[in-house]
CSV table of C-alpha atoms in Angstrom, one decimal:
chain,number,residue,atom,x,y,z
C,1,MET,CA,11.0,1.7,-24.1
C,2,GLN,CA,7.3,0.8,-24.1
C,3,SER,CA,7.6,-0.9,-20.7
C,4,ASN,CA,3.8,-1.3,-20.6
C,5,LYS,CA,4.1,-4.0,-23.3
C,6,ILE,CA,6.1,-6.3,-21.0
C,7,ARG,CA,4.0,-8.3,-18.5
C,8,LEU,CA,6.0,-10.6,-16.2
C,9,HIS,CA,4.0,-13.1,-14.2
C,10,ASP,CA,5.2,-14.5,-10.8
C,11,ARG,CA,7.3,-11.4,-10.2
C,12,GLU,CA,8.3,-12.5,-6.7
C,13,GLN,CA,9.6,-15.8,-8.1
C,14,PHE,CA,11.3,-13.9,-10.9
C,15,LEU,CA,13.2,-11.7,-8.5
C,16,THR,CA,14.0,-14.7,-6.2
C,17,ARG,CA,15.4,-16.7,-9.1
C,18,LEU,CA,17.3,-13.7,-10.4
C,19,ALA,CA,19.0,-13.2,-7.0
C,20,VAL,CA,19.9,-16.9,-6.8
C,21,LEU,CA,21.5,-16.8,-10.3
C,22,MET,CA,23.5,-13.7,-9.6
C,23,LYS,CA,24.7,-15.1,-6.3
C,24,GLU,CA,25.9,-18.1,-8.3
C,25,GLY,CA,28.0,-15.8,-10.5
C,26,TYR,CA,25.8,-15.2,-13.5
C,27,LEU,CA,25.9,-11.7,-15.0
C,28,LEU,CA,22.6,-9.8,-15.1
C,29,PRO,CA,22.0,-10.1,-18.9
C,30,VAL,CA,22.7,-13.9,-18.8
C,31,ALA,CA,20.5,-14.4,-15.8
C,32,LEU,CA,17.6,-12.4,-17.5
C,33,SER,CA,18.0,-14.4,-20.7
C,34,LEU,CA,17.6,-17.6,-18.7
C,35,LEU,CA,14.5,-16.4,-16.7
C,36,LEU,CA,12.5,-14.4,-19.1
C,37,PRO,CA,11.2,-17.4,-21.2
C,38,MET,CA,9.5,-18.7,-18.0
C,39,HIS,CA,7.9,-15.3,-17.0
C,40,THR,CA,6.8,-13.6,-20.2
C,41,GLN,CA,5.1,-14.5,-23.4
C,42,LYS,CA,6.8,-11.6,-25.3
C,43,LEU,CA,10.3,-12.9,-25.1
C,44,GLU,CA,11.6,-11.4,-28.3
C,45,LEU,CA,10.3,-7.9,-27.3
C,46,ALA,CA,11.8,-8.2,-23.8
C,47,LEU,CA,15.2,-9.4,-25.0
C,48,SER,CA,15.5,-6.7,-27.7
C,49,GLY,CA,14.4,-4.0,-25.3
C,50,ILE,CA,17.0,-5.1,-22.7
C,51,ALA,CA,19.7,-5.3,-25.4
C,52,GLY,CA,18.9,-1.7,-26.4
C,53,ILE,CA,19.1,-0.5,-22.8
C,54,LEU,CA,22.5,-2.2,-22.3
C,55,LYS,CA,23.9,-0.8,-25.6
C,56,SER,CA,22.9,2.7,-24.5
C,57,GLY,CA,24.7,2.3,-21.2
C,58,GLY,CA,21.6,1.6,-19.1
C,59,ASN,CA,21.7,0.1,-15.7
C,60,ALA,CA,19.8,-2.6,-13.8
C,61,ALA,CA,17.1,-0.2,-12.6
C,62,GLU,CA,16.4,0.9,-16.2
C,63,ILE,CA,16.1,-2.8,-17.2
C,64,LEU,CA,13.7,-3.6,-14.4
C,65,LYS,CA,11.7,-0.5,-15.2
C,66,PHE,CA,11.4,-1.7,-18.8
C,67,LEU,CA,10.1,-5.0,-17.4
C,68,GLY,CA,7.3,-3.2,-15.6
C,69,PHE,CA,8.5,-2.9,-12.0
C,70,ASN,CA,7.5,0.3,-10.2
C,71,ASP,CA,9.6,2.9,-8.4
C,72,HIS,CA,9.5,1.1,-5.0
C,73,VAL,CA,11.6,-1.7,-6.6
C,74,LEU,CA,13.7,0.6,-8.7
C,75,PHE,CA,14.8,2.7,-5.8
C,76,PRO,CA,16.7,0.1,-3.9
C,77,ILE,CA,18.0,-1.4,-7.2
C,78,GLU,CA,19.6,1.9,-8.1
C,79,ILE,CA,21.2,2.3,-4.7
C,80,ALA,CA,22.4,-1.3,-4.8
C,81,GLU,CA,24.5,-0.5,-7.9
C,82,TYR,CA,26.5,1.9,-5.8
C,83,HIS,CA,27.3,-0.4,-2.9
C,84,GLY,CA,27.8,-3.5,-5.1
C,85,ARG,CA,25.3,-5.8,-3.3
C,86,LEU,CA,22.8,-6.1,-6.2
C,87,PRO,CA,22.0,-9.8,-5.6
C,88,GLU,CA,21.3,-9.3,-1.9
C,89,SER,CA,19.1,-6.3,-2.7
C,90,ILE,CA,17.1,-8.2,-5.3
C,91,ASP,CA,16.7,-11.0,-2.8
C,92,SER,CA,15.4,-8.5,-0.2
C,93,ILE,CA,13.0,-7.0,-2.7
C,94,ALA,CA,11.7,-10.5,-3.5
C,95,LYS,CA,11.0,-11.1,0.2
C,96,SER,CA,9.1,-7.8,0.4
C,97,PHE,CA,7.1,-8.8,-2.7
C,98,ALA,CA,6.2,-12.0,-0.9
C,99,ARG,CA,5.0,-10.1,2.2
C,100,THR,CA,3.0,-7.7,0.1
C,101,GLU,CA,1.3,-10.5,-1.9
C,102,GLN,CA,0.6,-12.3,1.3
C,103,VAL,CA,-1.1,-9.3,2.7
C,104,GLN,CA,-3.1,-8.6,-0.5
C,105,LYS,CA,-4.2,-12.3,-0.7
C,106,LYS,CA,-5.3,-12.2,3.0
C,107,LEU,CA,-7.2,-8.9,2.4
C,108,LYS,CA,-8.9,-10.4,-0.7
C,109,ASN,CA,-9.9,-13.5,1.3
C,110,ILE,CA,-11.2,-11.3,4.1
C,111,LEU,CA,-13.3,-9.1,1.8
C,112,ILE,CA,-14.6,-11.4,-0.8
C,113,TYR,CA,-17.3,-13.0,1.4
C,114,PRO,CA,-18.7,-9.9,3.2
C,115,VAL,CA,-18.6,-7.8,0.0
C,116,SER,CA,-20.4,-10.5,-2.0
C,117,LEU,CA,-22.9,-10.8,0.8
C,118,LEU,CA,-23.5,-7.1,0.9
C,119,ILE,CA,-24.0,-7.0,-2.9
C,120,PHE,CA,-26.4,-9.9,-2.7
C,121,THR,CA,-28.3,-8.2,0.1
C,122,SER,CA,-28.6,-5.1,-2.0
C,123,ILE,CA,-30.0,-7.1,-4.9
C,124,LEU,CA,-32.5,-8.9,-2.6
C,125,PHE,CA,-33.6,-5.6,-1.0
C,126,LEU,CA,-34.1,-4.1,-4.5
C,127,PHE,CA,-36.4,-7.0,-5.3
C,128,PHE,CA,-38.3,-6.2,-2.0
C,129,ARG,CA,-38.6,-2.5,-2.9
C,130,THR,CA,-39.9,-3.1,-6.4
C,131,SER,CA,-42.2,-6.2,-5.9
C,132,TYR,CA,-43.0,-6.8,-2.3
C,133,VAL,CA,-43.3,-3.3,-0.7
C,134,PRO,CA,-45.8,-1.8,-3.3
C,135,ASN,CA,-48.1,-4.8,-2.8
C,136,LEU,CA,-47.8,-4.6,1.0
C,137,THR,CA,-48.4,-0.9,1.0
C,138,GLU,CA,-51.6,-1.2,-1.1
C,139,MET,CA,-52.9,-4.0,1.2
C,140,MET,CA,-52.3,-1.8,4.3
C,141,LYS,CA,-54.0,1.2,2.7
C,142,SER,CA,-57.1,-1.0,2.0
C,143,LEU,CA,-57.2,-2.2,5.6
C,144,GLN,CA,-56.7,1.2,7.2
C,145,SER,CA,-59.5,3.4,8.3
C,146,GLY,CA,-59.4,7.1,8.4
C,147,SER,CA,-56.5,9.2,7.3
C,148,GLU,CA,-53.8,7.4,9.2
C,149,GLU,CA,-50.7,6.6,7.3
C,150,SER,CA,-48.5,3.6,8.2
C,151,GLY,CA,-46.8,2.8,4.9
C,152,VAL,CA,-43.7,0.8,4.6
C,153,PRO,CA,-40.6,3.0,5.2
C,154,ALA,CA,-38.8,1.9,2.1
C,155,TYR,CA,-35.7,4.0,2.8
C,156,LEU,CA,-34.7,1.4,5.4
C,157,LEU,CA,-34.5,-1.1,2.5
C,158,SER,CA,-32.1,1.2,0.7
C,159,LEU,CA,-29.4,0.9,3.4
C,160,PRO,CA,-27.2,-1.6,1.3
C,161,ASP,CA,-27.3,0.8,-1.6
C,162,PHE,CA,-26.2,3.6,0.7
C,163,PHE,CA,-23.3,1.7,2.0
C,164,ILE,CA,-22.2,0.5,-1.5
C,165,ALA,CA,-22.4,4.1,-2.8
C,166,LEU,CA,-20.4,5.2,0.3
C,167,PHE,CA,-17.6,2.7,-0.5
C,168,VAL,CA,-17.6,3.6,-4.2
C,169,SER,CA,-17.3,7.3,-3.2
C,170,PHE,CA,-14.5,6.5,-0.8
C,171,ALA,CA,-12.6,4.6,-3.4
C,172,PHE,CA,-13.0,7.4,-6.0
C,173,SER,CA,-11.9,10.0,-3.4
C,174,ILE,CA,-8.7,8.0,-2.8
C,175,TYR,CA,-8.1,7.8,-6.5
C,176,VAL,CA,-8.5,11.6,-6.9
C,177,PHE,CA,-6.4,12.3,-3.8
C,178,ARG,CA,-3.5,10.2,-5.2
C,179,LEU,CA,-3.7,12.1,-8.5
C,180,VAL,CA,-3.7,15.5,-6.8
C,181,LEU,CA,-1.0,14.4,-4.3
C,182,LYS,CA,1.5,13.5,-7.1
C,183,ARG,CA,1.3,17.0,-8.4
C,184,GLN,CA,2.2,18.7,-5.2
C,185,VAL,CA,5.7,19.6,-4.0
C,186,ILE,CA,7.3,17.1,-1.6
C,187,GLN,CA,6.8,19.2,1.6
C,188,LYS,CA,3.0,19.4,0.8
C,189,GLN,CA,2.9,15.7,0.1
C,190,ILE,CA,4.3,14.9,3.5
C,191,THR,CA,2.0,17.3,5.2
C,192,TRP,CA,-1.1,15.9,3.5
C,193,LEU,CA,-0.2,12.3,4.2
C,194,LEU,CA,0.6,13.0,7.9
C,195,ALA,CA,-2.8,14.7,8.2
C,196,ILE,CA,-4.6,11.4,7.7
C,197,PRO,CA,-4.8,9.8,11.2
C,198,ILE,CA,-4.6,6.1,10.2
C,199,LEU,CA,-2.1,6.7,7.4
C,200,ARG,CA,0.2,8.9,9.5
C,201,ARG,CA,1.5,6.0,11.6
C,202,PHE,CA,2.2,3.7,8.6
C,203,MET,CA,3.9,6.4,6.5
C,204,LYS,CA,6.3,7.4,9.4
C,205,LEU,CA,7.3,3.7,9.8
C,206,TYR,CA,7.6,3.1,6.1
C,207,TRP,CA,9.8,6.2,5.4
C,208,SER,CA,12.0,5.4,8.3
C,209,HIS,CA,12.3,1.8,7.2
C,210,LEU,CA,13.4,2.9,3.7
C,211,LEU,CA,15.9,5.5,4.9
C,212,ALA,CA,17.4,3.1,7.5
C,213,ARG,CA,17.6,0.2,5.0
C,214,GLU,CA,19.2,2.0,2.1
C,215,LEU,CA,21.4,4.4,4.1
C,216,GLY,CA,22.5,1.5,6.4
C,217,THR,CA,23.4,-0.7,3.5
C,218,LEU,CA,25.5,2.1,1.9
C,219,LEU,CA,27.3,2.8,5.2
C,220,HIS,CA,27.8,-0.9,5.9
C,221,SER,CA,29.5,-1.2,2.5
C,222,GLY,CA,32.1,1.3,3.5
C,223,ILE,CA,30.7,4.5,1.9
C,224,SER,CA,30.9,7.6,4.0
C,225,MET,CA,27.9,9.3,5.4
C,226,GLN,CA,28.1,12.4,3.2
C,227,GLU,CA,28.6,10.4,0.1
C,228,SER,CA,25.7,8.1,1.0
C,229,LEU,CA,23.4,11.0,1.6
C,230,ASP,CA,24.6,12.5,-1.7
C,231,LEU,CA,23.7,9.3,-3.5
C,232,LEU,CA,20.2,9.3,-2.0
C,233,GLN,CA,19.8,12.9,-3.1
C,234,ARG,CA,20.7,12.0,-6.7
C,235,GLN,CA,18.3,9.1,-7.1
C,236,ASN,CA,15.0,10.0,-8.7
C,237,TYR,CA,12.8,7.0,-7.8
C,238,HIS,CA,11.8,8.1,-4.3
C,239,LYS,CA,11.3,11.8,-3.9
C,240,ILE,CA,10.5,11.8,-0.2
C,241,ILE,CA,13.7,9.9,0.6
C,242,GLN,CA,15.5,12.3,-1.7
C,243,TYR,CA,14.1,15.2,0.3
C,244,MET,CA,15.0,13.6,3.7
C,245,ALA,CA,18.5,13.0,2.5
C,246,ASN,CA,18.8,16.6,1.3
C,247,LEU,CA,17.8,17.9,4.7
C,248,SER,CA,20.1,15.6,6.6
C,249,HIS,CA,23.0,16.5,4.3
C,250,GLU,CA,22.5,20.2,4.9
C,251,GLU,CA,22.5,19.6,8.7
C,252,LEU,CA,25.8,17.6,8.3
C,253,LEU,CA,27.4,20.5,6.4
C,254,MET,CA,26.5,22.8,9.3
C,255,GLY,CA,28.4,20.5,11.7
C,256,GLN,CA,25.4,18.5,13.1
C,257,SER,CA,25.4,14.8,13.6
C,258,PHE,CA,23.0,12.6,11.7
C,259,SER,CA,21.1,11.7,14.8
C,260,MET,CA,20.6,15.4,15.7
C,261,SER,CA,19.4,16.2,12.2
C,262,LEU,CA,16.8,13.4,12.5
C,263,GLU,CA,15.4,14.9,15.7
C,264,ARG,CA,14.2,17.9,13.7
C,265,PHE,CA,12.1,15.6,11.4
C,266,SER,CA,8.4,15.2,12.3
C,267,PHE,CA,7.8,12.6,9.7
C,268,ILE,CA,10.0,9.7,10.9
C,269,SER,CA,9.5,7.1,13.7
C,270,LYS,CA,9.9,8.6,17.2
C,271,ASP,CA,12.7,6.3,18.3
C,272,MET,CA,14.8,6.5,15.1
C,273,ALA,CA,17.0,9.3,16.3
C,274,ALA,CA,17.9,7.5,19.6
C,275,PHE,CA,18.6,4.3,17.7
C,276,ILE,CA,20.9,6.2,15.2
C,277,ARG,CA,22.7,7.9,18.1
C,278,HIS,CA,23.5,4.5,19.6
C,279,GLY,CA,24.9,3.4,16.3
C,280,GLU,CA,27.1,6.5,16.1
C,281,GLN,CA,28.5,5.9,19.5
C,282,THR,CA,29.3,2.2,19.0
C,283,GLY,CA,30.7,2.7,15.5
C,284,TYR,CA,28.4,0.2,13.9
C,285,LEU,CA,25.9,2.7,12.4
C,286,GLY,CA,25.4,0.9,9.1
C,287,LYS,CA,24.8,-2.5,10.6
C,288,GLU,CA,22.5,-1.2,13.3
C,289,MET,CA,20.5,0.8,10.7
C,290,ILE,CA,19.9,-2.4,8.7
C,291,LEU,CA,18.8,-4.1,11.9
C,292,TYR,CA,16.5,-1.1,12.7
C,293,SER,CA,14.9,-1.3,9.3
C,294,GLU,CA,14.0,-4.9,9.9
C,295,VAL,CA,12.5,-4.0,13.2
C,296,LEU,CA,10.4,-1.3,11.5
C,297,MET,CA,9.2,-3.7,8.9
C,298,GLU,CA,8.0,-6.1,11.6
C,299,ARG,CA,6.1,-3.2,13.2
C,300,ILE,CA,4.5,-2.4,9.8
C,301,GLU,CA,3.4,-6.0,9.4
C,302,GLN,CA,2.0,-6.2,12.9
C,303,GLN,CA,0.0,-3.0,12.5
C,304,THR,CA,-1.2,-4.2,9.1
C,305,GLN,CA,-2.4,-7.5,10.6
C,306,GLN,CA,-4.3,-5.5,13.3
C,307,LEU,CA,-6.0,-3.4,10.7
C,308,LEU,CA,-7.0,-6.4,8.7
C,309,ARG,CA,-8.6,-8.0,11.7
C,310,ILE,CA,-10.9,-5.0,12.0
C,311,ILE,CA,-12.1,-4.9,8.4
C,312,GLN,CA,-14.2,-8.1,8.2
C,313,PRO,CA,-16.1,-7.6,11.4
C,314,SER,CA,-16.9,-4.0,10.2
C,315,PHE,CA,-18.5,-5.4,7.0
C,316,PHE,CA,-20.6,-7.9,9.0
C,317,ILE,CA,-21.8,-5.1,11.3
C,318,ILE,CA,-22.9,-3.1,8.2
C,319,ILE,CA,-24.7,-6.2,6.9
C,320,ALA,CA,-26.4,-6.7,10.2
C,321,ILE,CA,-27.6,-3.1,10.2
C,322,CYS,CA,-29.1,-3.6,6.8
C,323,ILE,CA,-30.9,-6.7,7.9
C,324,VAL,CA,-32.3,-5.0,11.0
C,325,GLY,CA,-33.4,-2.1,8.9
C,326,ALA,CA,-35.3,-4.6,6.6
C,327,TYR,CA,-37.0,-6.1,9.6
C,328,LEU,CA,-38.0,-2.7,10.9
C,329,ALA,CA,-39.3,-1.6,7.5
C,330,ILE,CA,-41.6,-4.6,7.2
C,331,LEU,CA,-42.6,-5.3,10.8
C,332,MET,CA,-43.2,-1.7,12.0
C,333,PRO,CA,-46.1,-1.0,9.6
C,334,MET,CA,-47.7,-4.3,10.4
C,335,TYR,CA,-47.4,-3.5,14.1
C,336,ASN,CA,-49.1,-0.2,13.5
C,337,LEU,CA,-51.8,-1.9,11.4
C,338,VAL,CA,-52.6,-4.3,14.2
C,339,HIS,CA,-53.2,-1.4,16.6
C,340,THR,CA,-55.6,0.2,14.2
C,341,ILE,CA,-57.8,-2.9,13.7
């Protein structure tokens, strides 16, 4: 369907408006035809593509995939078509979009000043190494007596270059890691992600949040546990949730409760099994799982904010190290020269 040719702008607003129109009773094709002129410059291509998907029996997830949305959006959309709460799911996705964009905007604002300062420092130090340091070294050699050497340690002026190269290498390593990770089986993907200390905590919360939100919504809609897990197994947009649902379904077939099956998982939040057990006892498992998913999202947001508060001071510490290194590179040789005179 050449989804890469469709570029929607203001995606969060698009999803919010789509949810509002559908709650007001508009059918999905009609709502899309009203919204697309405001969100894409390739209206005819978008409308013809959507019409082709509908004629071939496609669903809402396929339409949104054609419009360029990724699997994290398509996963809850596909599940929503089973429990019949598509407008509510789209509205929830729009709110998640807003949270993500807010975090990305804050991260950008946090990084833009220190990163720019680090790059400017690197350029300034390059000027020192190429223009100032050679002249200073020649002057010191002419003033020195004997075979003593007290040249300028120019490697200290290369600290900004070192840190920039380190960051570039780190970014490239993450890119390669993601490419290799996608080619692994699900079990190995989980093992690799949980082996990273900082990422381990976020992934457990995120997977638990997704499972609780989608499974809780299905149960709250009146669908049985086995049928809900079967639906999660048959979706193809989130392989890890598919794997978790498969394991839980096998445990249920062996006579185990859902909460007991979760106790065997090392890749979910620690208190999830206890929370699910309480829902099973009260008879409001679906509703309580939805509530638990919201609690997990709040935890993810809190830990993300804590991580963001560390990033900017770390960059300023790196810049401070570079400046101190520059002072040492210039002042130490002069200090040694004074003692030789």
